[in-house]
Short mmCIF file of C-alpha atoms in Angstrom, two decimals:
data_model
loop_
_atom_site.label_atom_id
_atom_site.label_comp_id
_atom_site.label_asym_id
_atom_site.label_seq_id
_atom_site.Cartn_x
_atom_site.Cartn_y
_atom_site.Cartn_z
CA UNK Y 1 51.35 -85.67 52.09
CA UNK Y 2 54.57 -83.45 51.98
CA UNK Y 3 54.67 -80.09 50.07
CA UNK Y 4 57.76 -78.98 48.84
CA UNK Y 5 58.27 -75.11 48.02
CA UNK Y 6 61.67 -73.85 46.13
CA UNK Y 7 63.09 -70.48 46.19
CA UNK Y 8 66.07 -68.59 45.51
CA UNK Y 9 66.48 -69.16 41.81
CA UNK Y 10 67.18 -66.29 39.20
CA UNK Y 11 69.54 -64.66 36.74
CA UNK Y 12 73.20 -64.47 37.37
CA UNK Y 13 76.28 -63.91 35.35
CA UNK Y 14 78.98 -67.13 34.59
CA UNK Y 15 80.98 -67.64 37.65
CA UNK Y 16 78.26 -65.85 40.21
CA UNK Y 17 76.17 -67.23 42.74
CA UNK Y 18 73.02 -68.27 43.98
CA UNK Y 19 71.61 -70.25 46.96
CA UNK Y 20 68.31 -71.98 46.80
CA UNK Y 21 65.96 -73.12 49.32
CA UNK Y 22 63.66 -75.94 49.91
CA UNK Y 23 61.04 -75.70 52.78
CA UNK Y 24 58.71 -78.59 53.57
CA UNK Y 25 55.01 -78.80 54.78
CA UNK Y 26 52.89 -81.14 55.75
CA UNK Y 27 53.69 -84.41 57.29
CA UNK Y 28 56.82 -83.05 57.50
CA UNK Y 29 57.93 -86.57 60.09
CA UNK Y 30 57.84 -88.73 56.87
CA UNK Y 31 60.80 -86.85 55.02
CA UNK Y 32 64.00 -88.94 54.82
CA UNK Y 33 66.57 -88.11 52.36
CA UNK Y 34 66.47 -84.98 50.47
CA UNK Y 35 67.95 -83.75 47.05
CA UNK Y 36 68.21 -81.32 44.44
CA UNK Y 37 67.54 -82.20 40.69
CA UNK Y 38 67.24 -80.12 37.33
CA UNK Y 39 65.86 -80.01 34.28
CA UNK Y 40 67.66 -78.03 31.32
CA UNK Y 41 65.04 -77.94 28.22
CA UNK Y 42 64.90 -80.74 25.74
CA UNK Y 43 66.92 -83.02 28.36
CA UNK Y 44 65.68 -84.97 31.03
CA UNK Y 45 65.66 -84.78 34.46
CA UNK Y 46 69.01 -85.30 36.63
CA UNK Y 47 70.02 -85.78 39.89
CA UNK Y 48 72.34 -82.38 41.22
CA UNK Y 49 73.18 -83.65 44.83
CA UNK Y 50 71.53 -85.46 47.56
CA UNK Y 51 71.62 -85.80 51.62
CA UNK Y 52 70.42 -88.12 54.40
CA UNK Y 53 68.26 -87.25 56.83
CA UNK Y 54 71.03 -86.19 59.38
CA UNK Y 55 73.34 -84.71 56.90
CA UNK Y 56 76.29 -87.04 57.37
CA UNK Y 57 76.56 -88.79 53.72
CA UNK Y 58 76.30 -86.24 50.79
CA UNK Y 59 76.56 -87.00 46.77
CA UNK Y 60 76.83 -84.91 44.22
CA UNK Y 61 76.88 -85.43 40.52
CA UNK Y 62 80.16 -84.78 38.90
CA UNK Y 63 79.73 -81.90 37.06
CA UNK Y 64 78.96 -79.79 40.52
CA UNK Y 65 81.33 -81.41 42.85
CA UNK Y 66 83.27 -78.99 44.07
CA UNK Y 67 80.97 -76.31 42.84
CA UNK Y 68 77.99 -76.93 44.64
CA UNK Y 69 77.12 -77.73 48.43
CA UNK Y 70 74.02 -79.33 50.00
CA UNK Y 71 73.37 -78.62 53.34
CA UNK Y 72 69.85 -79.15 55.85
CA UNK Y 73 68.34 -77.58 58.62
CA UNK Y 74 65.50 -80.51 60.26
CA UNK Y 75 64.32 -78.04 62.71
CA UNK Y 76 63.85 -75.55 59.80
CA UNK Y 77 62.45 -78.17 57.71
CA UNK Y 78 64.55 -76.78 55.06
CA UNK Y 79 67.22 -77.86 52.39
CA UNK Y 80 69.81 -75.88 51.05
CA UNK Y 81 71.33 -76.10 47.70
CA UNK Y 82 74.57 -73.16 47.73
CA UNK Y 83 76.32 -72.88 44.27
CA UNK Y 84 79.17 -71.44 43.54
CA UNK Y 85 81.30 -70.82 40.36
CA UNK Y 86 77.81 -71.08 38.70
CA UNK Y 87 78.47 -71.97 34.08
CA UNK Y 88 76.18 -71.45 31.41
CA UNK Y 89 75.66 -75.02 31.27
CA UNK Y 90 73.91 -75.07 34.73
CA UNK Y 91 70.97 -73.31 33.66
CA UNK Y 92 67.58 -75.71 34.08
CA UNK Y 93 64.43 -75.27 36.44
CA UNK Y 94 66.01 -77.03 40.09
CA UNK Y 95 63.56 -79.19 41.92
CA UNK Y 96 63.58 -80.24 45.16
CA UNK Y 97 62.97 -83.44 46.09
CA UNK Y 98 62.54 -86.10 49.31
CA UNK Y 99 61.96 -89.25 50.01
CA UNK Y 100 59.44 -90.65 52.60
CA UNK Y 101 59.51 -93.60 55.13
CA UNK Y 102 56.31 -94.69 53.62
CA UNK Y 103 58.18 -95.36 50.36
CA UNK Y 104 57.08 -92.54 48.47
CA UNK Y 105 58.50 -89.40 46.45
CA UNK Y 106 57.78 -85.80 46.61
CA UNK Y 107 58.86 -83.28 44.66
CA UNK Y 108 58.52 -79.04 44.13
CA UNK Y 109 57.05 -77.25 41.96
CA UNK Y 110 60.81 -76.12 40.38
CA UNK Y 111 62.53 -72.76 40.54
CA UNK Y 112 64.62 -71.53 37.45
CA UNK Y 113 67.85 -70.83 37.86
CA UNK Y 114 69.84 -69.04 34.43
CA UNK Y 115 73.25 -68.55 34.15
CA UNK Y 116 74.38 -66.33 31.66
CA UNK Y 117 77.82 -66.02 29.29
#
């Protein structure tokens, strides 16, 4: 099993910023890729950005690239999710997210991030 906790979400005003953070637990030597994804209410869930194991390939969805910047620390066991120039329309609950060698998906519990106008 691998535990994912989120942090760093909160309240900020259009064009602020926030930086969240994604520690795992666990069997911690089964983590592969990581990612961020959100959830805005009444809409389903979407992929924000993602990142291999050793950080070298990165992908973002559109409406953050350029905004938004995934990062990882393996010997902190920690993914970073750094967003800048932060809009109204990003407001959801952000969950982290990995993938496993054993071919499975974990994901946190969410942390809500609200960006008001």
């Amino acid at each position: 099993q691998v535990h994912l906790v989120e942090s760093g979400g909160g309240l900020v005003q259009a064009g602020g910023s926030l930086r969240l953070s994604c520690t795992a637990s666990g069997s911690i030597f089964r983590i592969n890729a990581m990612g961020w994804y959100r959830q805005a209410p009444g809409k389903q869930r979407d992929m924000v950005a993602t990142i291999t194991r050793g950080g070298g390939r990165t992908n973002y969805a559109d409406s953050v690239k350029g905004r938004f910047t995934i990062s990882r620390d393996n010997a902190k066991n920690t993914v970073y999710l750094q967003m800048d120039s932060l809009k109204p329309e990003d407001t959801a609950v952000y969950y982290c997210s990995c993938t496993s060698y054993g071919g499975y998906d974990y994901w946190g519990q969410g942390t809500q991030v609200t960006v008001s106008s």
